[in-house]
PDB file of C-alpha atoms and ligand atoms in Angstrom:
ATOM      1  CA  UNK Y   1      21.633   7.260  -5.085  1.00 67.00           C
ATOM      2  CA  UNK Y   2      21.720   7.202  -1.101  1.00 74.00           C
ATOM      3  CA  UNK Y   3      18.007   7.403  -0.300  1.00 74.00           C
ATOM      4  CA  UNK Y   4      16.795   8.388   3.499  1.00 75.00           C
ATOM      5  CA  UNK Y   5      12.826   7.742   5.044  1.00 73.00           C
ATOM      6  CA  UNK Y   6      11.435  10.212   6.562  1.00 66.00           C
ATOM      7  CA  UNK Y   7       7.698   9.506   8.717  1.00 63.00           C
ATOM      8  CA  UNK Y   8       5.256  12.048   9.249  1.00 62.00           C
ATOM      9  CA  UNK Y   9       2.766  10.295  12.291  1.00 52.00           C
ATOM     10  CA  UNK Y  10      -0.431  10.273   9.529  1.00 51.00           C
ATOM     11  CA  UNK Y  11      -2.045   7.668  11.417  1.00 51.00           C
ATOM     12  CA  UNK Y  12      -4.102   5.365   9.734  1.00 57.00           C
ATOM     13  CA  UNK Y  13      -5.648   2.092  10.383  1.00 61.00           C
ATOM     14  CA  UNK Y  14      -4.912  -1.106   8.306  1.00 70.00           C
ATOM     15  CA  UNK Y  15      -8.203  -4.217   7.900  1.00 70.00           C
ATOM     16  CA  UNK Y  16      -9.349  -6.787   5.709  1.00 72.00           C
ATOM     17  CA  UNK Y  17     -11.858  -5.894   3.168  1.00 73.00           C
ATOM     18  CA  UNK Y  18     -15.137  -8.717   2.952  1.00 70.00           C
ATOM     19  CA  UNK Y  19     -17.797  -9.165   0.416  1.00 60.00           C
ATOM     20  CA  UNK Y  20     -20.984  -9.164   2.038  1.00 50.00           C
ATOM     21  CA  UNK Y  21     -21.757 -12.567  -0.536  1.00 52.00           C
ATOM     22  CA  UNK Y  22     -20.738 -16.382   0.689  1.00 54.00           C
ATOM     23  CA  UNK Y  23     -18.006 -17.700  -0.538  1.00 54.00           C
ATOM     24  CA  UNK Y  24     -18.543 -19.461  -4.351  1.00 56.00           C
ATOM     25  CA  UNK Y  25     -17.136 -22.444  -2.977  1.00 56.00           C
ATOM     26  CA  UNK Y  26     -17.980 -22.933   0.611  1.00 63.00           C
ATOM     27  CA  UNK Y  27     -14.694 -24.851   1.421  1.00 74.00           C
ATOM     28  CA  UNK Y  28     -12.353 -22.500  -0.030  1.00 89.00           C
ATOM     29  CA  UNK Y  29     -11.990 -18.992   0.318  1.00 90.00           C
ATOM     30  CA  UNK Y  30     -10.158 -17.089  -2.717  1.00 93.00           C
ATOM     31  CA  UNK Y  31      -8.418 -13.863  -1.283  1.00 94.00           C
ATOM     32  CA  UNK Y  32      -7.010 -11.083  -3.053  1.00 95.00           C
ATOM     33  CA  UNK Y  33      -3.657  -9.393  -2.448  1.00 96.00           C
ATOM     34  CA  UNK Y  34      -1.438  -7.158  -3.620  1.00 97.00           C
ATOM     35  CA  UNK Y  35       2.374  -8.453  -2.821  1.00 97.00           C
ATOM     36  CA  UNK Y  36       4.781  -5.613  -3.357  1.00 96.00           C
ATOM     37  CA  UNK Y  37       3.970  -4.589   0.579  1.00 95.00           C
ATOM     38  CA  UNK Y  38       7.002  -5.823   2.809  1.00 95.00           C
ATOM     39  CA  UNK Y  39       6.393  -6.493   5.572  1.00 95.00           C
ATOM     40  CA  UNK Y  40       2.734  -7.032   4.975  1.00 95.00           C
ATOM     41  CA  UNK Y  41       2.588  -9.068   1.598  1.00 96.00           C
ATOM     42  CA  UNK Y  42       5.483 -10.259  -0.934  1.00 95.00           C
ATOM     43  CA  UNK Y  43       6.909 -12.791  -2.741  1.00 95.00           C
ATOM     44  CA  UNK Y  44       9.936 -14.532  -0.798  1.00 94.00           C
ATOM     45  CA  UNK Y  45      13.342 -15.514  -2.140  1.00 93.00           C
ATOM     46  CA  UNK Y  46      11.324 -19.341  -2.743  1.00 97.00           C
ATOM     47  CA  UNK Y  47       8.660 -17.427  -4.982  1.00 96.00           C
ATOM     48  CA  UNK Y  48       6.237 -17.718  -2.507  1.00 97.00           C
ATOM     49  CA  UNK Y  49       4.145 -15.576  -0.141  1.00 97.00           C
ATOM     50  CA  UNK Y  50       5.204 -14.067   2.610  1.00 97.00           C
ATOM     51  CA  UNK Y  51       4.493 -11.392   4.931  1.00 96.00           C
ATOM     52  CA  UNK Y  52       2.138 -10.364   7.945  1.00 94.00           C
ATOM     53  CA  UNK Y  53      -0.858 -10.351   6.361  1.00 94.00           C
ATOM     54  CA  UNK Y  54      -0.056 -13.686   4.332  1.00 96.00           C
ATOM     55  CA  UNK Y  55       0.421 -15.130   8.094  1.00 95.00           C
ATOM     56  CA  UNK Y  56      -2.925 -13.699   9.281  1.00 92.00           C
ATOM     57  CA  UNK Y  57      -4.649 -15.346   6.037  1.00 93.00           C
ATOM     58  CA  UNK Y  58      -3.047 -19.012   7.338  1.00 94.00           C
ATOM     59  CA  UNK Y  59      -4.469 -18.046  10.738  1.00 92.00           C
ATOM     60  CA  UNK Y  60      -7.920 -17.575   9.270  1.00 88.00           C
ATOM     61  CA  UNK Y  61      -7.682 -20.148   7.124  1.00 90.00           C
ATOM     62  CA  UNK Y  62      -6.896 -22.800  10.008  1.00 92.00           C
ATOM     63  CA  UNK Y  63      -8.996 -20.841  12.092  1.00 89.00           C
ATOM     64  CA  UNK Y  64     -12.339 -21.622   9.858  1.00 87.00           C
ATOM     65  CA  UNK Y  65     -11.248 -24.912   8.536  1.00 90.00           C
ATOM     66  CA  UNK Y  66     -11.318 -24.114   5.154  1.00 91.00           C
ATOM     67  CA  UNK Y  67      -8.306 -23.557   2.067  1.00 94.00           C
ATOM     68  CA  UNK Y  68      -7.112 -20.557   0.773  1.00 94.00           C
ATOM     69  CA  UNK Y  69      -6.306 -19.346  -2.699  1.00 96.00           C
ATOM     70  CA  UNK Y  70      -3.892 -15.993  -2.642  1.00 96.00           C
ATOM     71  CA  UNK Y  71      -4.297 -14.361  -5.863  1.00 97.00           C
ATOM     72  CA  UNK Y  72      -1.646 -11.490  -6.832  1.00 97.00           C
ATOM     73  CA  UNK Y  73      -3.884  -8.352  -8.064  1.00 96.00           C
ATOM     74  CA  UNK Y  74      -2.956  -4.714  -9.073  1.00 97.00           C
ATOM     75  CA  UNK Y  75      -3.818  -3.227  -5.774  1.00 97.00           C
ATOM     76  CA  UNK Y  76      -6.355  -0.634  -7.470  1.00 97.00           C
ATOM     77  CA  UNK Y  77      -8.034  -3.374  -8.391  1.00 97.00           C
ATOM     78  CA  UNK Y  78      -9.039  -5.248  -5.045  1.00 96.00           C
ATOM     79  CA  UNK Y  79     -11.917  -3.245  -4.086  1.00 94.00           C
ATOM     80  CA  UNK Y  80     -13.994  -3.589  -7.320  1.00 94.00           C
ATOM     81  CA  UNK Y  81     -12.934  -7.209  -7.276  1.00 94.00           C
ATOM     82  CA  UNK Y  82     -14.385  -7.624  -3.944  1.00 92.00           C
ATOM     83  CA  UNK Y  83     -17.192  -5.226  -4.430  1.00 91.00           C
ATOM     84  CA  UNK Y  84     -18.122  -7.967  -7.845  1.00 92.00           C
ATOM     85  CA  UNK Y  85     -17.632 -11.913  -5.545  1.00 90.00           C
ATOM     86  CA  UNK Y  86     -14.626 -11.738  -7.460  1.00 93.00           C
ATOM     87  CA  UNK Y  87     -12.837 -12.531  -4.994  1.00 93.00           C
ATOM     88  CA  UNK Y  88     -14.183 -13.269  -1.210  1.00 91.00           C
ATOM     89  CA  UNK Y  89     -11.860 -11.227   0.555  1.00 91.00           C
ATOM     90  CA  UNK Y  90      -8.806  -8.592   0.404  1.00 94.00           C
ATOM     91  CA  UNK Y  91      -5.791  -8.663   2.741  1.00 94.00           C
ATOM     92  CA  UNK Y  92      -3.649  -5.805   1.410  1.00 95.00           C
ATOM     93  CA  UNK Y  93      -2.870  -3.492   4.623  1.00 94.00           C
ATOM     94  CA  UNK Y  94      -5.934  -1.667   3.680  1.00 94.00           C
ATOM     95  CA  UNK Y  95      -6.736   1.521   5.140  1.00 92.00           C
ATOM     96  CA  UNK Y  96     -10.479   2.307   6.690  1.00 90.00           C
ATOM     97  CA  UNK Y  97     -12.001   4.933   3.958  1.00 90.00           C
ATOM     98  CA  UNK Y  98     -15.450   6.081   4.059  1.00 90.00           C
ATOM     99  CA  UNK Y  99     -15.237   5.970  -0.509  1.00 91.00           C
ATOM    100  CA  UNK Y 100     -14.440   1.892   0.297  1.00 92.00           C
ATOM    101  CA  UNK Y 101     -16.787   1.381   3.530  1.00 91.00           C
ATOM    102  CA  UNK Y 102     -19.758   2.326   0.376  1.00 92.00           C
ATOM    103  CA  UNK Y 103     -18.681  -0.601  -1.205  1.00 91.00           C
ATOM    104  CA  UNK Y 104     -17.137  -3.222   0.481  1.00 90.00           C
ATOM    105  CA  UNK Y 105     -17.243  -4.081   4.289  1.00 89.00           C
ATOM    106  CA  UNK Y 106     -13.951  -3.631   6.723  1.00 89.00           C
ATOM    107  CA  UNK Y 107     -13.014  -5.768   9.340  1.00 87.00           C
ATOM    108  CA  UNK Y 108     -11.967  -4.479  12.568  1.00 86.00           C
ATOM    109  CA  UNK Y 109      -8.167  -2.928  12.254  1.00 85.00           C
ATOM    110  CA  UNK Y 110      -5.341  -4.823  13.236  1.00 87.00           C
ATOM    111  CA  UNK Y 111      -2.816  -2.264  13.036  1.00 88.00           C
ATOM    112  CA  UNK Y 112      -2.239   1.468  12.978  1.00 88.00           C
ATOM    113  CA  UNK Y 113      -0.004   2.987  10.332  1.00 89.00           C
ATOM    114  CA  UNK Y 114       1.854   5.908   9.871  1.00 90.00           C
ATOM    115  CA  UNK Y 115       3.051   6.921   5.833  1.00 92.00           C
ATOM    116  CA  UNK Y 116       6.686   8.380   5.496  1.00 92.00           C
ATOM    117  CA  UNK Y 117       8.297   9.035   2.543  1.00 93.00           C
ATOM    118  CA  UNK Y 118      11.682   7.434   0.751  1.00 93.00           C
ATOM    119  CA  UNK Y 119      13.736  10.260  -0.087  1.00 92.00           C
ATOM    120  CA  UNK Y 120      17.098  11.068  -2.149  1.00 85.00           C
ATOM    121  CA  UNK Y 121      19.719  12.429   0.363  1.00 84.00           C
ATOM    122  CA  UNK Y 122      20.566  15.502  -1.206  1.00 85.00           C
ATOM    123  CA  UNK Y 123      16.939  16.771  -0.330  1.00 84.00           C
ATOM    124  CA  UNK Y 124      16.322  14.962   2.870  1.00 84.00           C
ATOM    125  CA  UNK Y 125      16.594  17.838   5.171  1.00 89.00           C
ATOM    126  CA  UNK Y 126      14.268  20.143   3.140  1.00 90.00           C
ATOM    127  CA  UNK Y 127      11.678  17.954   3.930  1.00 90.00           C
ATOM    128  CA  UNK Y 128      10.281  18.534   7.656  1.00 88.00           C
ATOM    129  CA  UNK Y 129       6.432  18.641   6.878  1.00 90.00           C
ATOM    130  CA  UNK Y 130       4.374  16.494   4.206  1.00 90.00           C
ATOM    131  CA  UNK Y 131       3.383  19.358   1.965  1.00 93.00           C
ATOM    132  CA  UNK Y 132       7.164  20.034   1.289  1.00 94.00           C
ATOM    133  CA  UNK Y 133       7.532  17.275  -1.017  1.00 95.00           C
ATOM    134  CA  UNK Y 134       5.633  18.916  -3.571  1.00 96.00           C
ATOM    135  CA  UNK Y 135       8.604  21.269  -4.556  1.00 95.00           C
ATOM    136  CA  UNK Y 136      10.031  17.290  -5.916  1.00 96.00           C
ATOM    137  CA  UNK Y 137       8.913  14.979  -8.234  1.00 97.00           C
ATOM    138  CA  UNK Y 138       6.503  12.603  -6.748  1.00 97.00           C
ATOM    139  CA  UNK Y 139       5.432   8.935  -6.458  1.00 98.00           C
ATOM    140  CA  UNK Y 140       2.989   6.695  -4.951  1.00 98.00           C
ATOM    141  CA  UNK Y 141       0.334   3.271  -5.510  1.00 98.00           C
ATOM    142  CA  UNK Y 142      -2.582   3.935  -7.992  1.00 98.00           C
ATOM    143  CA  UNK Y 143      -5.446   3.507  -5.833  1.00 97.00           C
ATOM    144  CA  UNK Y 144      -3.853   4.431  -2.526  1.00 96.00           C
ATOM    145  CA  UNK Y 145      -4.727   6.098   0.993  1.00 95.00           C
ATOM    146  CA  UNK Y 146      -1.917   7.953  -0.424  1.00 96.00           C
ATOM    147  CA  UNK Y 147      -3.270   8.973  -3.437  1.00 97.00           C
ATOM    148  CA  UNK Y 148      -5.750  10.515  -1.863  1.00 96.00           C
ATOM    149  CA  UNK Y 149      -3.392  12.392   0.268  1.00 95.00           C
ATOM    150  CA  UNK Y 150      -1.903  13.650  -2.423  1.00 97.00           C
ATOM    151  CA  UNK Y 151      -4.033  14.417  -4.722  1.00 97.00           C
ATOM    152  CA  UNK Y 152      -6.044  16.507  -2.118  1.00 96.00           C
ATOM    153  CA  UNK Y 153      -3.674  18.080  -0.346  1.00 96.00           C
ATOM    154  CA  UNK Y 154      -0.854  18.562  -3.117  1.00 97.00           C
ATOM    155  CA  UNK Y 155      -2.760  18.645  -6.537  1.00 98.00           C
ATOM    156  CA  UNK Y 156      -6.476  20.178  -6.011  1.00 98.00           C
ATOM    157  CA  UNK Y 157      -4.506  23.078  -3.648  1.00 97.00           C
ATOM    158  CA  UNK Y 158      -2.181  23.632  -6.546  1.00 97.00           C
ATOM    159  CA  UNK Y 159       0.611  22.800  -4.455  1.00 98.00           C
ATOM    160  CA  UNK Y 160       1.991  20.097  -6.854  1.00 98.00           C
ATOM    161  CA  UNK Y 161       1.915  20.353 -10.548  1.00 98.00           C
ATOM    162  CA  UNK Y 162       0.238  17.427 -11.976  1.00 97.00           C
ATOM    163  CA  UNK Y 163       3.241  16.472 -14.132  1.00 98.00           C
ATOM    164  CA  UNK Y 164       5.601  15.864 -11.163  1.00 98.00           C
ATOM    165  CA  UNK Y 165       3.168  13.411 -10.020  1.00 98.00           C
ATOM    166  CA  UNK Y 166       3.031  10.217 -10.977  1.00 98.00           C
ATOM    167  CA  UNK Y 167       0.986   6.510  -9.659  1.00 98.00           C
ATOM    168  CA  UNK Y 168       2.511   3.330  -9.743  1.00 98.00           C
ATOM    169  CA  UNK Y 169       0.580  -0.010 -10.114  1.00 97.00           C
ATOM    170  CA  UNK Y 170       3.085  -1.321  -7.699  1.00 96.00           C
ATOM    171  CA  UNK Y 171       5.134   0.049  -4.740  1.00 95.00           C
ATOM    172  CA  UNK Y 172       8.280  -2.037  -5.728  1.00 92.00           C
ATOM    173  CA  UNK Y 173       8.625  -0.176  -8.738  1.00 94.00           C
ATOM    174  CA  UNK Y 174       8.022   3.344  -7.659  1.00 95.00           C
ATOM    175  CA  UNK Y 175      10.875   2.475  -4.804  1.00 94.00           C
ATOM    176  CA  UNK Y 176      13.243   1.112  -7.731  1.00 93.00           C
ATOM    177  CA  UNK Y 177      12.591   4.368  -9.514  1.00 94.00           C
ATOM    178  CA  UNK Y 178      13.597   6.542  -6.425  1.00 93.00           C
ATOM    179  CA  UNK Y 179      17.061   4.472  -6.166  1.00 92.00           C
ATOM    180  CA  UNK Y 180      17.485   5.097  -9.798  1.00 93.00           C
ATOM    181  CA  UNK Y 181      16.510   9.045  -9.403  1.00 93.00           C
ATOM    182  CA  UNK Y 182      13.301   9.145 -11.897  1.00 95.00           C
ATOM    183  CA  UNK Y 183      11.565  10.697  -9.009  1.00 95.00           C
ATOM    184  CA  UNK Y 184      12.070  12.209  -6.057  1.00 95.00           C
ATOM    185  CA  UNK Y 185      10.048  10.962  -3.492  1.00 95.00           C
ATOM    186  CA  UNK Y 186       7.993   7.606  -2.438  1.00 96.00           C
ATOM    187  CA  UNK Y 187       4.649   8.318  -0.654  1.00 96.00           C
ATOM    188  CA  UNK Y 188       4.213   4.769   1.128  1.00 95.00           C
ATOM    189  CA  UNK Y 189       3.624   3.357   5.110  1.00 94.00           C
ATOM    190  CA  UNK Y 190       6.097   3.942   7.051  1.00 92.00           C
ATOM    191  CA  UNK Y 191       6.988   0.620   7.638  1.00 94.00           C
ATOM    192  CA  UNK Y 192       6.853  -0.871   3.822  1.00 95.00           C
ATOM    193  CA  UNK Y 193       9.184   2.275   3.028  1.00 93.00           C
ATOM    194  CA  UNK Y 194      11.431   0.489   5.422  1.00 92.00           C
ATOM    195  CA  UNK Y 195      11.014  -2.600   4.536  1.00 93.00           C
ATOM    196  CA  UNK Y 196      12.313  -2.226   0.748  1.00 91.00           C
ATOM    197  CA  UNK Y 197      15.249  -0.092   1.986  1.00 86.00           C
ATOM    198  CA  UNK Y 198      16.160  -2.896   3.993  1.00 83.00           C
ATOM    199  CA  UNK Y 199      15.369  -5.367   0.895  1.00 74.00           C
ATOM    200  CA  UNK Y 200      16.928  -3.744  -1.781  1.00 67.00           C
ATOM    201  CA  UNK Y 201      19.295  -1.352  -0.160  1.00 64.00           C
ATOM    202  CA  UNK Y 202      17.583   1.552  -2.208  1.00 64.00           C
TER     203      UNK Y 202
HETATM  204  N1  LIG I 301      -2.573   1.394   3.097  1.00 79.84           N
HETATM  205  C1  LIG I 301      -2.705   1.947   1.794  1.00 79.84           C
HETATM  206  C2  LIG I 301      -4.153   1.936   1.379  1.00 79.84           C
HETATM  207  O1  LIG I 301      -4.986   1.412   2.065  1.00 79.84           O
HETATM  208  C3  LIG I 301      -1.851   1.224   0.774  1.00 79.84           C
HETATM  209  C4  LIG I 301      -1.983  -0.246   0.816  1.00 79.84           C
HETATM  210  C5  LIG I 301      -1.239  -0.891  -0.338  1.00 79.84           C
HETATM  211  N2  LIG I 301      -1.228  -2.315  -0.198  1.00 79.84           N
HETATM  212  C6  LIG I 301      -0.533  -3.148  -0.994  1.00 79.84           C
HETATM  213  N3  LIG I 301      -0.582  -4.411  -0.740  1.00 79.84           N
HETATM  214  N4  LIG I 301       0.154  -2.685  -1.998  1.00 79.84           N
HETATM  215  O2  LIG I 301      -4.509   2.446   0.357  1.00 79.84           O
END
């Protein structure tokens, strides 16, 4: 199915998330991620990471003088995994929310977002505001800024039954499942939704 993005300017602002608590190990920092984000965080052709934020954790990394671990986490589960020393920090093109400033401390932002939205095609041009994807079927990260969006602008107004929406642990997958027309519509950043067109031509 031909798919088409389509970006609403939602502007948002991406940081790193911190534990207030010292590293376990004072010469290593472990740092969570979530890599099904291109271009912030992924796994390369070589099986390794790459991506924007990947570089920035390098830069940090060389920066303080100590080695980093990258783990791969469910993105849903970052904050909590901060929030319990877990892990010592989260670089997951994290959006400033008041929920997660309760629980976790944000770095300054180092880059402003805007979401947009993969689309089949054949519906593109019915969609020219946000709330019109709720007449689809509708997809986005478990745990998201998106999430949020949706489920307070789409699902609490009534907009959007609850059974055309459905969370994805990763973003990957909900874009494979727009190519392969089990939904209708991605709810992403702009610029990951571009990203994984580009990657897998969906
Ligand atoms: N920016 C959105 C948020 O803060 C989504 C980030 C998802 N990141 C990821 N690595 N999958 O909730």
């Amino acid at each position: 199915m031909k798919t088409v993005s389509k970006i609403f300017t939602l502007v948002l602002v991406v940081t790193v998330l911190l534990t207030a608590c010292a590293p376990k190990e004072a010469d290593k920092l472990i740092i969570g991620t979530s890599a099904d984000f291109p271009p912030f965080e992924f796994v390369d052709e070589d099986g390794e990471f790459a991506g924007f934020d990947i570089d920035l954790i390098n830069a940090i990394s060389e920066k303080m003088g100590v080695e980093v671990e990258i783990v791969d986490m469910p993105f849903d589960s970052l904050v909590a995994s901060v929030q319990e020393g877990k892990i010592d920090m989260s670089v997951a093109a994290f959006n400033y929310s008041e929920e997660r400033d309760e629980v976790v401390d944000f770095t300054t932002f180092y880059y402003y977002a805007m979401d947009g939205f993969l689309v089949s095609e054949d519906f593109a041009d019915e969609i020219t505001a946000p709330e019109d994807i709720a007449k689809y079927i509708v997809g986005c990260q478990t745990g998201s800024t998106q999430n949020a969006y949706i489920q307070e602008n789409l699902i609490d107004t009534g907009l959007l039954p609850e059974e055309n929406f459905f969370t994805y642990e990763r973003v990957d997958q909900a874009a494979l499942d727009v190519k392969a027309g089990r939904i209708d519509v991605l709810m992403a950043e702009a610029a990951v939704i571009g990203a994984l067109k580009r990657k897998w031509a969906v």
